[in-house]
GROMACS .gro file of C-alpha atoms in nm:
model
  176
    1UNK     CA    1  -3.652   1.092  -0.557
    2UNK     CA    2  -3.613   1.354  -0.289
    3UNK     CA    3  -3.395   1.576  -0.150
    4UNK     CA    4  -3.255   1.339   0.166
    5UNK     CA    5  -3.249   1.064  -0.066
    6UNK     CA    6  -3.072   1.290  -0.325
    7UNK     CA    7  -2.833   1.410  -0.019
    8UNK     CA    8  -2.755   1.052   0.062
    9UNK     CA    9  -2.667   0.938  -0.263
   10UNK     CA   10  -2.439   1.288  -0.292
   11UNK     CA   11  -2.247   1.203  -0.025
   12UNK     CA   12  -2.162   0.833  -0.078
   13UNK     CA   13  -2.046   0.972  -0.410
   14UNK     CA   14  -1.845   1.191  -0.249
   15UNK     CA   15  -1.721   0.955   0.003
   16UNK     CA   16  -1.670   0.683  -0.233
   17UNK     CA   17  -1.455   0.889  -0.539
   18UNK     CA   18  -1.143   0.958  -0.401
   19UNK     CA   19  -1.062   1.278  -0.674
   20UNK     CA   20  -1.234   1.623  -0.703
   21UNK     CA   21  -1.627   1.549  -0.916
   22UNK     CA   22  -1.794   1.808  -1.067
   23UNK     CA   23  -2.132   1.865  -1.042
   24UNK     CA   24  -2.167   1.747  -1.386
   25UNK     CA   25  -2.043   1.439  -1.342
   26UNK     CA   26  -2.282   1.399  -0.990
   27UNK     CA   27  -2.563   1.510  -1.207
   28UNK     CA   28  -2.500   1.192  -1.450
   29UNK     CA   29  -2.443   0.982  -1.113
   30UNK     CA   30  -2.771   1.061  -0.993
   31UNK     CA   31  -2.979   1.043  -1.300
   32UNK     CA   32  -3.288   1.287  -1.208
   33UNK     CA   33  -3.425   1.585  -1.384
   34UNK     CA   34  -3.261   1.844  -1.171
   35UNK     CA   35  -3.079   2.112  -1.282
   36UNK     CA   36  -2.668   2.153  -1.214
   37UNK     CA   37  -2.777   2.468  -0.986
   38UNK     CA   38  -2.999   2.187  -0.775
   39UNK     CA   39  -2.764   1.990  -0.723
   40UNK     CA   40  -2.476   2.250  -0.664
   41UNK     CA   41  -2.743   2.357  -0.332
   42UNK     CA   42  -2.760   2.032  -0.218
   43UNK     CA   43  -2.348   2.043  -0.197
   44UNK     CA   44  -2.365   2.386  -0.043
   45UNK     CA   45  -2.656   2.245   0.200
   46UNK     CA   46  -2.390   1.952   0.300
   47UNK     CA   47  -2.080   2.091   0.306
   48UNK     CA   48  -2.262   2.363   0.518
   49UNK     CA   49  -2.375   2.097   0.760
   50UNK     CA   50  -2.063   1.958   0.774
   51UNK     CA   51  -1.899   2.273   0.873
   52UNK     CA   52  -2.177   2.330   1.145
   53UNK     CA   53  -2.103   2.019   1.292
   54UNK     CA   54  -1.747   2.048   1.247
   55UNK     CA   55  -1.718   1.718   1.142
   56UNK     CA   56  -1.303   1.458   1.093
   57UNK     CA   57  -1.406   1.500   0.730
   58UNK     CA   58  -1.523   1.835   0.521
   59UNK     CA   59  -1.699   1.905   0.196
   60UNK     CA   60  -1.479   2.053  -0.002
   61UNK     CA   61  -1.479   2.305  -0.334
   62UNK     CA   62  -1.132   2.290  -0.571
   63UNK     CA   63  -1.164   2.465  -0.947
   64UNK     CA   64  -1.565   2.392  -0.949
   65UNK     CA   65  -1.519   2.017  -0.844
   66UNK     CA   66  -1.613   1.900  -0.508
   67UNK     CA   67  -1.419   1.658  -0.290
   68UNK     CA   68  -1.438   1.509   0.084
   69UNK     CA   69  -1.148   1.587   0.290
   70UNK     CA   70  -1.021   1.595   0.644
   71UNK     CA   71  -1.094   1.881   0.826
   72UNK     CA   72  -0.794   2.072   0.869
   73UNK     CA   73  -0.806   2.074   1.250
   74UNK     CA   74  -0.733   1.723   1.234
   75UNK     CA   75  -0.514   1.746   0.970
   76UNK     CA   76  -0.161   1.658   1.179
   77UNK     CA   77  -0.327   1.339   1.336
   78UNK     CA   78  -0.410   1.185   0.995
   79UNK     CA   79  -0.057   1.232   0.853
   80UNK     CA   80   0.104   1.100   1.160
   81UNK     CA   81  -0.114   0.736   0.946
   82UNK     CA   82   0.153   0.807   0.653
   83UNK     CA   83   0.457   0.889   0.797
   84UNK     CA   84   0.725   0.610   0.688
   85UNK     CA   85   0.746   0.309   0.917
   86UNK     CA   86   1.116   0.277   1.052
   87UNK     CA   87   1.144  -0.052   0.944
   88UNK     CA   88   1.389  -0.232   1.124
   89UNK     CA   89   1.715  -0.314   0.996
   90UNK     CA   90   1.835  -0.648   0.913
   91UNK     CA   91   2.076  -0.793   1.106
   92UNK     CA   92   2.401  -0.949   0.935
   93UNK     CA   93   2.275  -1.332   0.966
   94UNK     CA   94   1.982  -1.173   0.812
   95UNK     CA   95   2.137  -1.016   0.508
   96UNK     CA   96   2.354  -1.356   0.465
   97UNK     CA   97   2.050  -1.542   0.420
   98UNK     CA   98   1.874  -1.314   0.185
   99UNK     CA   99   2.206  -1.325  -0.029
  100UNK     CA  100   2.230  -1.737  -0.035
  101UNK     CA  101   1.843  -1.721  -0.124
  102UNK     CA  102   1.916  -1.451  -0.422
  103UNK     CA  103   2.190  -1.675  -0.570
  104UNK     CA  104   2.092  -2.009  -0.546
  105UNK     CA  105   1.716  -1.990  -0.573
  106UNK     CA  106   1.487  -2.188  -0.524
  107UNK     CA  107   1.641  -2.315  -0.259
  108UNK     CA  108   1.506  -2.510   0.116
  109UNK     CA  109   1.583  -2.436   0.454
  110UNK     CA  110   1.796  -2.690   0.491
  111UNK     CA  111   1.998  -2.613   0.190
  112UNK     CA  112   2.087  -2.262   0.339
  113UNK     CA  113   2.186  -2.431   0.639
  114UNK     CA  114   2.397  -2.631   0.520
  115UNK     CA  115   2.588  -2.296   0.362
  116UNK     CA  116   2.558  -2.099   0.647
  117UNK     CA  117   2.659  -2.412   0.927
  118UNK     CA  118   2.362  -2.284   1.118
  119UNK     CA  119   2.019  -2.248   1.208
  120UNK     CA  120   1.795  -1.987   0.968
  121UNK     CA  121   1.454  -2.031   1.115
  122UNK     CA  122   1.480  -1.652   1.234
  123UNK     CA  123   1.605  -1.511   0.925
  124UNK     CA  124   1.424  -1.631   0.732
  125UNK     CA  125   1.064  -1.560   0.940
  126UNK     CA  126   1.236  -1.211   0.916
  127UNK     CA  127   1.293  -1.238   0.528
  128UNK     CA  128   0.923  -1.355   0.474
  129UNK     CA  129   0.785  -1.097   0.692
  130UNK     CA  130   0.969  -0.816   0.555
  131UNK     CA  131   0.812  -0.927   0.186
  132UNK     CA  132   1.190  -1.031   0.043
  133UNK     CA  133   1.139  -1.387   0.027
  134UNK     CA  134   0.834  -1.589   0.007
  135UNK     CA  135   0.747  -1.983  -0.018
  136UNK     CA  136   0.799  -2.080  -0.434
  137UNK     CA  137   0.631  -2.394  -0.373
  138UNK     CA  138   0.775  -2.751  -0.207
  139UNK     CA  139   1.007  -2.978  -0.329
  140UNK     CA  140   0.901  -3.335  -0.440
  141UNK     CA  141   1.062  -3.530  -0.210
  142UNK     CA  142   1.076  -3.675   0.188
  143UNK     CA  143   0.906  -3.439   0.422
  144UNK     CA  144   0.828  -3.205   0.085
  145UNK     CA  145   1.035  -2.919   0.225
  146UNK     CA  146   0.934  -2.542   0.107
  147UNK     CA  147   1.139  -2.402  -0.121
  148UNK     CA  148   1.198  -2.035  -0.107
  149UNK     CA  149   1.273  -1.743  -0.379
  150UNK     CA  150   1.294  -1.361  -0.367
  151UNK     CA  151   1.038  -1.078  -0.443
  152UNK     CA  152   0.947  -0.808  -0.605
  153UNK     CA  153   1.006  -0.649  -0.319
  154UNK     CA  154   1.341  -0.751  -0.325
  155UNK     CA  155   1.385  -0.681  -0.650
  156UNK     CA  156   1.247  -0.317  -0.579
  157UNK     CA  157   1.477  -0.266  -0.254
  158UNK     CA  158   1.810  -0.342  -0.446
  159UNK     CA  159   1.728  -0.152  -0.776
  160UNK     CA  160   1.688  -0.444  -0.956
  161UNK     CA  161   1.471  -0.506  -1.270
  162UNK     CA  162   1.511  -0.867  -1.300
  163UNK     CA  163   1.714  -1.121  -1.082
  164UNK     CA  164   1.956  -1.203  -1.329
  165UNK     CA  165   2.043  -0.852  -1.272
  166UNK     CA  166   2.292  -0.933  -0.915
  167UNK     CA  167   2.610  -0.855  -0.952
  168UNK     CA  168   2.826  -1.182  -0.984
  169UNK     CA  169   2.953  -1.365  -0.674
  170UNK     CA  170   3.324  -1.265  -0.621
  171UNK     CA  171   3.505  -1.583  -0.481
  172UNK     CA  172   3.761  -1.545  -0.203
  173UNK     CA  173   4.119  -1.611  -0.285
  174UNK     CA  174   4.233  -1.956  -0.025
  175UNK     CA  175   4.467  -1.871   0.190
  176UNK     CA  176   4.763  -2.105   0.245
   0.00000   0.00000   0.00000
């Protein structure tokens, strides 16, 4: 093989592990009679050339193992990708349909509308797209409606390890 081809195959190694490699392990990747120092050149050669260039991404060398990287001048604009989403809060019609769905699931549409006394459609697009709900299947009868159930998402949010894990339902005292 030669060097370009050797270069090539380098850097989708590079590009392709996401943790540090040494160039020992790149050697056993590559599978050619070249010696670590070789190979060790070629990285210099690249990382060099991606310096030159000054390249989003950078060659770099951590405790003799080599790893791609963003180039710290562009740094800030890549961790602007992970900041935490402000996810929206739910609103209270919201949060009383997630609760009917925790504590009688499965359960339709139309049998949380018939606790609530209104329309969910909203809520529970809200629910779904948030990941706290999703479609359990469809019950076998007229007009098969969906059934829904919570997450582990849900599970997750509230702390939960298994559903059975909600506190119990407290029932209000009538008032005469």
């Amino acid at each position: 093989m030669n060097n370009k081809k050797i270069k090539n195959i380098i850097e989708s190694v590079l590009f392709s592990y996401s943790d540090p490699i040494t160039v020992k392990e790149i050697k056993e990747v590559i599978n050619e009679d070249m010696s670590l120092r070789d190979i060790e050149n070629i990285l210099i050669e690249l990382q060099k050339e991606y310096e030159g260039q000054n390249r989003g991404i950078q060659i770099y060398k951590v405790q003799n193992r080599y790893q791609m990287g963003t180039n710290k001048e562009y740094e800030e604009y890549v961790r602007k990708l992970f900041e935490p989403k402000k996810k929206k809060s739910l609103t209270q019609a919201t949060l009383e349909t997630l609760t009917i769905i925790a504590y009688k699931q499965p359960i339709t549409k139309v049998e949380i509308e018939e606790i609530r006394g209104v329309k969910c459609d909203k809520a529970i697009s809200t629910l779904v797209e948030h990941d706290f709900i999703k479609e359990a299947g469809r019950l076998n009868k007229i007009g098969k409606p969906i059934i829904y159930k919570t997450t582990e998402e849900f599970l997750k949010l509230f702390g939960l390890d298994k559903i059975e894990d909600l506190p119990p339902v407290q029932e209000e005292e009538k008032q005469e």
